Short mmCIF file of C-alpha atoms and ligand atoms in Angstrom, two decimals:
data_model
loop_
_atom_site.label_atom_id
_atom_site.label_comp_id
_atom_site.label_asym_id
_atom_site.label_seq_id
_atom_site.Cartn_x
_atom_site.Cartn_y
_atom_site.Cartn_z
CA UNK O 14 0.00 0.00 0.00
CA UNK O 15 1.23 3.52 -0.80
CA UNK O 16 0.31 6.75 1.00
CA UNK O 17 0.36 8.48 -2.42
CA UNK O 18 -2.62 6.36 -3.59
CA UNK O 19 -4.57 7.07 -0.40
CA UNK O 20 -4.08 10.84 -0.81
CA UNK O 21 -4.98 10.64 -4.50
CA UNK O 22 -8.07 8.53 -3.74
CA UNK O 23 -9.40 11.02 -1.18
CA UNK O 24 -8.45 13.97 -3.40
CA UNK O 25 -10.67 12.46 -6.10
CA UNK O 26 -13.53 11.86 -3.66
CA UNK O 27 -13.16 8.09 -3.22
CA UNK O 28 -14.30 6.38 -0.01
CA UNK O 29 -11.21 4.96 1.72
CA UNK O 30 -11.15 1.33 2.82
CA UNK O 31 -10.65 0.28 6.46
CA UNK O 32 -7.21 -1.04 5.53
CA UNK O 33 -6.17 2.29 4.01
CA UNK O 34 -7.28 4.22 7.12
CA UNK O 35 -5.46 1.71 9.39
CA UNK O 36 -2.33 2.07 7.22
CA UNK O 37 -2.40 5.87 7.52
CA UNK O 38 -2.93 6.03 11.31
CA UNK O 39 -0.35 3.32 12.12
CA UNK O 40 2.20 4.71 9.67
CA UNK O 41 1.82 8.31 10.83
CA UNK O 42 2.15 7.44 14.53
CA UNK O 43 5.17 5.23 13.81
CA UNK O 44 6.86 8.09 11.93
CA UNK O 45 6.86 6.17 8.62
CA UNK O 46 4.50 8.67 6.99
CA UNK O 47 5.92 12.21 6.93
CA UNK O 48 4.03 15.35 7.99
CA UNK O 49 3.77 16.57 4.38
CA UNK O 50 1.81 13.49 3.29
CA UNK O 51 -0.37 13.58 6.41
CA UNK O 52 -1.11 17.30 5.75
CA UNK O 53 -2.02 16.53 2.15
CA UNK O 54 -4.47 13.84 3.30
CA UNK O 55 -5.98 16.18 5.94
CA UNK O 56 -6.48 18.82 3.25
CA UNK O 57 -8.11 16.26 0.92
CA UNK O 58 -10.41 15.21 3.80
CA UNK O 59 -11.16 18.89 4.46
CA UNK O 60 -12.40 19.31 0.87
CA UNK O 61 -13.97 15.89 0.18
CA UNK O 62 -15.21 14.89 3.65
CA UNK O 63 -15.59 11.35 4.93
CA UNK O 64 -18.53 8.97 5.14
CA UNK O 65 -19.77 8.02 8.65
CA UNK O 66 -18.06 4.64 8.20
CA UNK O 67 -14.71 6.24 7.36
CA UNK O 68 -15.01 8.70 10.29
CA UNK O 69 -15.88 5.88 12.72
CA UNK O 70 -12.90 3.81 11.53
CA UNK O 71 -10.52 6.79 11.79
CA UNK O 72 -11.81 7.50 15.32
CA UNK O 73 -11.32 3.93 16.54
CA UNK O 74 -7.88 3.64 14.93
CA UNK O 75 -6.85 6.90 16.61
CA UNK O 76 -8.26 5.79 19.99
CA UNK O 77 -6.33 2.50 19.74
CA UNK O 78 -3.08 4.23 18.73
CA UNK O 79 -2.11 4.43 22.44
CA UNK O 80 -3.15 3.45 25.95
CA UNK O 81 -6.60 3.60 27.52
CA UNK O 82 -7.21 5.17 30.95
CA UNK O 83 -8.80 2.93 33.56
CA UNK O 84 -11.05 4.98 35.84
CA UNK O 85 -12.61 1.94 37.54
CA UNK O 86 -10.80 2.72 40.83
CA UNK O 87 -12.88 5.91 41.13
CA UNK O 88 -16.28 5.15 42.59
CA UNK O 89 -19.41 6.57 40.90
CA UNK O 90 -20.49 7.34 37.37
CA UNK O 91 -17.79 9.41 35.67
CA UNK O 92 -19.01 12.11 33.28
CA UNK O 93 -16.93 14.13 30.87
CA UNK O 94 -17.66 17.26 28.88
CA UNK O 95 -15.81 18.31 25.74
CA UNK O 96 -16.26 21.47 23.74
CA UNK O 97 -15.54 21.82 20.05
CA UNK O 98 -13.91 25.14 20.89
CA UNK O 99 -14.74 28.77 21.20
CA UNK O 100 -13.66 32.25 22.16
CA UNK O 101 -13.91 33.15 25.85
CA UNK O 102 -15.05 29.60 26.55
CA UNK O 103 -14.05 28.97 30.16
CA UNK O 104 -16.98 26.67 30.94
CA UNK O 105 -14.80 23.71 32.11
CA UNK O 106 -13.39 25.84 34.95
CA UNK O 107 -16.92 26.41 36.23
CA UNK O 108 -18.66 23.14 35.39
CA UNK O 109 -16.09 20.64 36.68
CA UNK O 110 -16.30 21.96 40.28
CA UNK O 111 -20.10 22.46 40.12
CA UNK O 112 -20.64 18.83 39.07
CA UNK O 113 -17.98 17.46 41.46
CA UNK O 114 -19.48 19.40 44.37
CA UNK O 115 -22.63 17.32 43.82
CA UNK O 116 -20.70 14.06 44.20
CA UNK O 117 -20.21 13.25 40.50
CA UNK O 118 -16.49 12.72 39.74
CA UNK O 119 -14.98 14.64 36.81
CA UNK O 120 -11.68 13.28 35.46
CA UNK O 121 -11.04 15.78 32.72
CA UNK O 122 -8.39 15.68 30.04
CA UNK O 123 -8.27 18.96 28.19
CA UNK O 124 -6.34 20.52 25.37
CA UNK O 125 -4.38 23.66 24.56
CA UNK O 126 -5.45 26.49 22.30
CA UNK O 127 -6.22 25.45 18.74
CA UNK O 128 -6.40 27.99 15.91
CA UNK O 129 -8.27 31.06 17.16
CA UNK O 130 -9.82 29.16 20.10
CA UNK O 131 -8.41 29.10 23.62
CA UNK O 132 -7.42 25.97 25.56
CA UNK O 133 -8.40 25.01 29.11
CA UNK O 134 -4.86 23.92 30.01
CA UNK O 135 -3.40 27.31 29.06
CA UNK O 136 -6.07 29.03 31.17
CA UNK O 137 -5.48 26.96 34.31
CA UNK O 138 -1.72 27.30 33.95
CA UNK O 139 -2.19 31.08 34.28
CA UNK O 140 -2.64 30.36 38.02
CA UNK O 141 0.92 30.39 39.40
CA UNK O 142 2.07 26.88 40.33
CA UNK O 143 -0.88 25.09 38.72
CA UNK O 144 0.28 21.98 36.88
CA UNK O 145 -1.74 20.16 34.25
CA UNK O 146 1.00 17.53 33.87
CA UNK O 147 0.08 15.25 36.77
CA UNK O 148 1.18 11.64 36.38
CA UNK O 149 -1.58 9.07 35.88
CA UNK O 150 -1.61 7.94 39.55
CA UNK O 151 -1.60 11.47 40.96
CA UNK O 152 -4.41 12.42 38.54
CA UNK O 153 -6.57 9.55 39.80
CA UNK O 154 -5.68 10.42 43.44
CA UNK O 155 -6.86 14.02 42.97
CA UNK O 156 -10.14 12.87 41.38
CA UNK O 157 -10.66 10.41 44.26
CA UNK O 158 -9.88 12.92 47.01
CA UNK O 159 -11.20 16.20 45.55
CA UNK O 160 -13.79 14.97 43.04
CA UNK O 161 -12.33 16.70 39.98
CA UNK O 162 -9.03 17.25 38.20
CA UNK O 163 -8.12 18.79 34.85
CA UNK O 164 -4.96 17.58 33.12
CA UNK O 165 -3.37 17.33 29.69
CA UNK O 166 -3.36 13.98 27.93
CA UNK O 167 -1.36 11.79 30.28
CA UNK O 168 1.08 9.12 29.15
CA UNK O 169 0.72 7.67 25.73
CA UNK O 170 -2.94 8.54 25.26
CA UNK O 171 -4.13 8.91 21.64
CA UNK O 172 -0.71 9.75 20.17
CA UNK O 173 -2.38 9.89 16.75
CA UNK O 174 -4.43 12.89 17.89
CA UNK O 175 -1.45 14.56 19.56
CA UNK O 176 0.38 14.55 16.22
CA UNK O 177 -2.62 15.33 14.03
CA UNK O 178 -3.94 18.10 16.32
CA UNK O 179 -0.64 19.97 16.15
CA UNK O 180 -0.39 19.42 12.38
CA UNK O 181 -3.96 20.58 11.68
CA UNK O 182 -3.42 23.69 13.79
CA UNK O 183 -0.73 24.94 11.42
CA UNK O 184 -2.08 23.63 8.08
CA UNK O 185 -5.56 25.23 8.06
CA UNK O 186 -7.28 21.85 8.43
CA UNK O 187 -8.91 22.26 11.83
CA UNK O 188 -12.46 23.04 10.76
CA UNK O 189 -13.28 19.75 9.07
CA UNK O 190 -16.22 17.74 10.43
CA UNK O 191 -14.65 14.24 10.25
CA UNK O 192 -11.32 15.50 11.60
CA UNK O 193 -12.98 17.25 14.57
CA UNK O 194 -15.28 14.27 15.26
CA UNK O 195 -12.40 11.76 15.20
CA UNK O 196 -10.11 14.03 17.26
CA UNK O 197 -12.66 14.53 20.03
CA UNK O 198 -14.22 11.07 20.11
CA UNK O 199 -10.89 9.18 19.99
CA UNK O 200 -9.87 11.04 23.17
CA UNK O 201 -13.22 10.48 24.83
CA UNK O 202 -13.10 6.75 24.06
CA UNK O 203 -9.53 6.41 25.39
CA UNK O 204 -10.01 8.49 28.53
CA UNK O 205 -12.40 6.05 30.10
CA UNK O 206 -15.49 8.06 31.19
CA UNK O 207 -18.81 6.25 30.90
CA UNK O 208 -20.94 9.29 29.97
CA UNK O 209 -19.99 12.02 27.57
CA UNK O 210 -21.52 15.46 27.11
CA UNK O 211 -20.40 17.33 24.00
CA UNK O 212 -20.63 21.10 23.76
CA UNK O 213 -20.84 21.67 20.01
CA UNK O 214 -20.44 25.39 19.45
CA UNK O 215 -21.79 27.15 16.38
CA UNK O 216 -21.49 30.60 14.86
CA UNK O 217 -18.76 33.02 13.82
CA UNK O 218 -16.37 31.99 16.63
CA UNK O 219 -16.82 28.24 16.23
CA UNK O 220 -15.41 25.74 13.74
CA UNK O 221 -19.02 24.94 12.73
CA UNK O 222 -20.53 28.16 11.41
CA UNK O 223 -24.18 27.09 11.10
CA UNK O 224 -26.66 25.31 13.37
CA UNK O 225 -27.17 22.58 10.76
CA UNK O 226 -23.43 21.90 10.45
CA UNK O 227 -23.14 21.78 14.27
CA UNK O 228 -26.06 19.36 14.50
CA UNK O 229 -24.47 17.19 11.78
CA UNK O 230 -21.19 17.05 13.73
CA UNK O 231 -23.06 16.32 16.99
CA UNK O 232 -25.03 13.49 15.37
CA UNK O 233 -21.86 11.93 14.03
CA UNK O 234 -20.11 12.09 17.44
CA UNK O 235 -23.17 10.81 19.34
CA UNK O 236 -23.41 7.85 16.94
CA UNK O 237 -19.71 7.00 17.42
CA UNK O 238 -19.98 7.28 21.24
CA UNK O 239 -23.10 5.13 21.44
CA UNK O 240 -21.57 2.55 19.09
CA UNK O 241 -18.72 1.98 21.57
CA UNK O 242 -21.08 1.77 24.54
CA UNK O 243 -20.75 5.31 25.96
CA UNK O 244 -23.93 7.25 26.60
CA UNK O 245 -23.32 10.43 24.61
CA UNK O 246 -25.35 13.64 24.34
CA UNK O 247 -24.58 17.01 22.78
CA UNK O 248 -25.77 20.56 23.29
CA UNK O 249 -25.52 22.95 20.37
CA UNK O 250 -24.47 26.26 21.97
CA UNK O 251 -24.05 29.75 20.61
CA UNK O 252 -20.60 31.00 19.68
CA UNK O 253 -21.69 33.83 17.40
CA UNK O 254 -20.42 36.19 20.11
CA UNK O 255 -17.65 35.54 22.63
CA UNK O 256 -18.79 33.80 25.81
CA UNK O 257 -18.66 36.20 28.76
CA UNK O 258 -16.57 39.39 28.63
CA UNK O 259 -13.01 38.15 29.13
CA UNK O 260 -10.83 36.54 26.47
CA UNK O 261 -7.29 35.52 27.45
CA UNK O 262 -5.94 33.10 30.01
CA UNK O 263 -5.69 34.85 33.43
CA UNK O 264 -8.61 37.10 32.44
CA UNK O 265 -10.75 33.99 31.87
CA UNK O 266 -9.77 32.44 35.20
CA UNK O 267 -10.87 35.69 36.88
CA UNK O 268 -14.24 35.55 35.10
CA UNK O 269 -14.70 31.85 35.92
CA UNK O 270 -14.11 32.61 39.62
CA UNK O 271 -16.67 35.44 39.46
CA UNK O 272 -19.14 33.03 37.87
CA UNK O 273 -18.49 30.44 40.59
CA UNK O 274 -19.24 33.24 43.08
CA UNK O 275 -22.61 33.74 41.35
CA UNK O 276 -21.48 37.09 39.88
CA UNK O 277 -20.57 36.04 36.36
CA UNK O 278 -22.02 37.40 33.10
CA UNK O 279 -25.50 36.05 32.32
CA UNK O 280 -24.56 34.29 29.09
CA UNK O 281 -21.59 32.45 30.63
CA UNK O 282 -23.51 31.51 33.79
CA UNK O 283 -26.49 30.38 31.68
CA UNK O 284 -24.43 28.09 29.42
CA UNK O 285 -22.54 26.67 32.43
CA UNK O 286 -25.80 25.82 34.20
CA UNK O 287 -27.19 24.10 31.08
CA UNK O 288 -23.99 22.08 30.58
CA UNK O 289 -23.68 21.15 34.26
CA UNK O 290 -27.37 20.16 34.41
CA UNK O 291 -26.98 17.90 31.37
CA UNK O 292 -23.85 16.27 32.82
CA UNK O 293 -25.67 15.64 36.10
CA UNK O 294 -28.64 14.20 34.22
CA UNK O 295 -26.31 11.83 32.33
CA UNK O 296 -24.88 10.75 35.71
CA UNK O 297 -28.39 9.84 36.87
CA UNK O 298 -28.72 12.62 39.49
CA UNK O 299 -32.19 13.64 38.25
CA UNK O 300 -34.00 15.19 35.32
CA UNK O 301 -32.47 18.24 33.63
CA UNK O 302 -34.82 20.64 35.42
CA UNK O 303 -33.94 19.34 38.88
CA UNK O 304 -30.23 19.33 37.98
CA UNK O 305 -30.44 22.95 36.81
CA UNK O 306 -31.69 23.91 40.26
CA UNK O 307 -28.93 21.91 41.96
CA UNK O 308 -26.23 23.51 39.82
CA UNK O 309 -27.55 27.02 40.59
CA UNK O 310 -27.60 26.24 44.29
CA UNK O 311 -23.96 25.08 44.32
CA UNK O 312 -22.93 28.35 42.72
CA UNK O 313 -25.02 30.43 45.13
CA UNK O 314 -23.94 28.64 48.33
CA UNK O 315 -20.20 28.78 47.57
CA UNK O 316 -19.68 24.98 47.44
CA UNK O 317 -18.67 25.00 43.78
CA UNK O 318 -16.06 27.71 44.40
CA UNK O 319 -14.77 25.76 47.39
CA UNK O 320 -14.40 22.68 45.14
CA UNK O 321 -12.54 24.74 42.53
CA UNK O 322 -10.10 25.97 45.19
CA UNK O 323 -9.55 22.42 46.44
CA UNK O 324 -8.73 21.34 42.88
CA UNK O 325 -6.37 24.31 42.35
CA UNK O 326 -4.54 23.50 45.61
CA UNK O 327 -4.31 19.77 44.78
CA UNK O 328 -2.79 20.60 41.39
CA UNK O 329 -0.16 22.88 42.93
CA UNK O 330 -1.85 26.23 42.19
CA UNK O 331 -1.65 29.22 44.51
CA UNK O 332 -5.18 29.69 45.90
CA UNK O 333 -4.32 33.25 46.95
CA UNK O 334 -5.02 34.07 43.26
CA UNK O 335 -8.47 32.52 43.24
CA UNK O 336 -9.39 33.97 46.63
CA UNK O 337 -8.36 37.45 45.50
CA UNK O 338 -8.14 37.66 41.72
CA UNK O 339 -6.51 41.11 41.97
CA UNK O 340 -3.30 39.09 42.68
CA UNK O 341 -3.09 38.35 38.94
CA UNK O 342 -2.31 42.02 38.27
CA UNK O 343 -2.51 43.40 34.71
CA UNK O 344 -0.26 43.10 31.68
CA UNK O 345 2.43 45.74 31.12
CA UNK O 346 0.43 47.68 28.51
CA UNK O 347 -3.27 48.31 28.04
CA UNK O 348 -5.48 50.36 25.71
CA UNK O 349 -9.13 51.30 25.53
CA UNK O 350 -10.82 50.65 22.19
CA UNK O 351 -13.70 53.11 21.69
CA UNK O 352 -16.61 53.24 19.24
CA UNK O 353 -16.11 55.47 16.20
CA UNK O 354 -19.83 55.77 15.51
CA UNK O 355 -23.17 55.50 17.27
CA UNK O 356 -25.41 52.47 16.88
CA UNK O 357 -26.01 48.89 17.93
CA UNK O 358 -23.37 46.21 17.95
CA UNK O 359 -25.28 44.14 15.41
CA UNK O 360 -22.71 41.37 14.89
CA UNK O 361 -19.28 40.28 16.06
CA UNK O 362 -16.89 38.28 13.95
CA UNK O 363 -15.96 36.15 16.95
CA UNK O 364 -13.19 34.31 15.13
CA UNK O 365 -11.50 37.70 14.69
CA UNK O 366 -11.85 38.38 18.41
CA UNK O 367 -9.99 35.09 18.98
CA UNK O 368 -7.34 36.06 16.41
CA UNK O 369 -6.96 39.46 18.11
CA UNK O 370 -6.33 37.74 21.45
CA UNK O 371 -3.70 35.49 19.83
CA UNK O 372 -2.05 38.62 18.34
CA UNK O 373 -2.02 40.21 21.81
CA UNK O 374 -0.08 37.18 23.09
CA UNK O 375 -2.84 35.01 24.61
CA UNK O 376 -2.43 32.19 22.05
CA UNK O 377 0.20 30.60 19.84
CA UNK O 378 0.92 31.42 16.20
CA UNK O 379 3.36 28.49 15.95
CA UNK O 380 3.68 25.28 17.98
CA UNK O 381 6.81 26.62 19.70
CA UNK O 382 5.34 29.98 20.84
CA UNK O 383 4.95 30.63 24.53
CA UNK O 384 1.87 32.28 25.95
CA UNK O 385 1.53 35.57 27.80
CA UNK O 386 -0.93 34.63 30.59
CA UNK O 387 -1.96 38.24 31.24
CA UNK O 388 -2.66 39.19 27.61
CA UNK O 389 -6.19 39.43 26.27
CA UNK O 390 -9.38 41.40 25.93
CA UNK O 391 -12.11 42.59 28.29
CA UNK O 392 -15.19 43.28 26.19
CA UNK O 393 -17.33 46.15 27.45
CA UNK O 394 -19.83 45.81 24.60
CA UNK O 395 -20.99 42.74 22.67
CA UNK O 396 -23.66 41.90 20.13
CA UNK O 397 -26.97 43.47 21.16
CA UNK O 398 -25.40 46.38 23.10
CA UNK O 399 -25.85 50.02 22.17
CA UNK O 400 -22.92 52.42 21.87
CA UNK O 401 -22.56 56.16 21.38
CA UNK O 402 -19.52 57.57 19.58
CA UNK O 403 -16.56 57.36 22.01
CA UNK O 404 -18.11 54.68 24.23
CA UNK O 405 -15.83 51.90 25.39
CA UNK O 406 -15.99 48.73 23.26
CA UNK O 407 -13.15 46.83 24.93
CA UNK O 408 -9.91 47.12 26.87
CA UNK O 409 -6.98 45.19 25.48
CA UNK O 410 -3.88 43.98 27.35
CA UNK O 411 -0.45 42.96 26.02
CA UNK O 412 3.23 42.98 26.89
CA UNK O 413 4.09 45.80 24.48
CA UNK O 414 2.61 48.57 22.32
CA UNK O 415 3.30 46.77 19.01
CA UNK O 416 1.09 43.87 20.08
CA UNK O 417 -1.60 46.35 21.19
CA UNK O 418 -1.50 47.99 17.73
CA UNK O 419 -1.94 44.64 15.99
CA UNK O 420 -4.63 43.41 18.39
CA UNK O 421 -6.59 46.66 18.18
CA UNK O 422 -6.62 46.65 14.36
CA UNK O 423 -7.98 43.09 14.27
CA UNK O 424 -10.49 43.66 17.09
CA UNK O 425 -11.92 46.82 15.48
CA UNK O 426 -12.74 44.81 12.35
CA UNK O 427 -14.58 42.25 14.46
CA UNK O 428 -17.26 44.77 15.46
CA UNK O 429 -20.16 45.60 13.18
CA UNK O 430 -22.09 48.62 14.38
CA UNK O 431 -25.36 49.45 12.61
CA UNK O 432 -28.56 51.41 13.09
CA UNK O 433 -30.78 48.38 13.70
CA UNK O 434 -30.97 46.51 16.95
CA UNK O 435 -30.14 42.83 16.27
CA UNK O 436 -32.50 40.00 17.16
CA UNK O 437 -31.44 38.26 20.39
CA UNK O 438 -30.17 34.70 19.80
CA UNK O 439 -30.63 31.82 22.26
CA UNK O 440 -27.68 30.40 24.21
CA UNK O 441 -28.54 26.77 23.45
CA UNK O 442 -30.05 25.87 20.07
CA UNK O 443 -30.57 22.14 20.32
CA UNK O 444 -29.84 18.89 22.16
CA UNK O 445 -28.76 15.78 20.30
CA UNK O 446 -29.02 12.31 21.83
CA UNK O 447 -29.35 8.80 20.42
CA UNK O 448 -33.12 9.47 20.38
CA UNK O 449 -32.71 12.34 17.92
CA UNK O 450 -32.53 16.13 17.75
CA UNK O 451 -34.54 18.39 20.04
CA UNK O 452 -34.47 21.98 18.74
CA UNK O 453 -35.05 24.88 21.16
CA UNK O 454 -35.43 27.64 18.57
N1 URA B 508 -11.28 20.02 19.99
C1 URA B 508 -10.56 18.88 19.77
O1 URA B 508 -10.20 18.17 20.72
N2 URA B 508 -10.27 18.56 18.52
C2 URA B 508 -10.66 19.29 17.46
O2 URA B 508 -10.37 18.92 16.35
C3 URA B 508 -11.41 20.47 17.69
C4 URA B 508 -11.70 20.81 18.98
#
């Protein structure tokens, strides 16, 4: 078998055989297939897609490319949540402690920033001392003693995704339905949780730009999860505007802590409650309505915040920063971005907001780049808000003026200000389970 023929076949729209997909995954992980051929295949998949059979095979091959995690030593039903990515998406930081504070263990393996989207590991590492590189045993210990832990992929877990994720990030092949589905579901299958909740984002800041595309991706992932015996559900959530006000690593930790204190922005708190309620329902705690109430209560009575602080301490983080978020301080340089005309913020190109935060230093342009934890954006106005000329749209933070110049130019282009007030969009559009699609709008 030759990689050349596999690339050519997909380029011409042919359905690949199981043997061809096996050959690619094994060969790429072993280092026999070079990055340039793997990139060419990813690009061909980006343009020609994959059938559900091909996607399922790719997912299983990727899952079996490394070890599996055994969570059986942790008592209780383990539930995981995975987002397809967004801008300002700090929901894991809120949901994991909310769910764990209700006795449902969360053993979470997260990722780093990808493309214009932020990564949970980068956010948590903004807390001085916090480590996301716990060994397997320590990871399980923290979940057993605290109830939740968030780490990077430990050991030799899904090496095929590790390599492909990094390759896709720099070859413009992230936003492909089969590649996202196989990346996420291979990790979920290998990381051992029994129940999986997927947060499939849609809109200008998501990889899936329309509700229908997001539902299609959710259906594909739910089918794969159920086929391997994991109860899987998905919520289709809005990412046509950034979630919350803060974009950037330390800034997002600060907003997550405020949300855990019951003082977070309504959209972020609302999405977190929906996601937590659906995770709790999957764990068998009660129906979604009851679980919504429980999640709200844990945020109001301080138990969720307490759980977050326990997790931060167990992972080596300095809780002085979560107790008093002023400890984070601010980046060396900041600038206020003000409206040049009067009107309504009628749309935000949320992907551009993410790109602006990367330009400010909050994300990576290349695999080797380091991150500035204090860089980012605090949005004063978002879609649906009114502004007069000179009103504050956002404050941006970076290490130097050159980065502020670049970030400001990109961010300004993300705002569309018009005379008409836009129609308010829901936070959650639909829920997808093995029973089908339930639309809320
Ligand atoms: N999250 C992942 O883990 N993989 C993707 O491809 C996209 C988002």
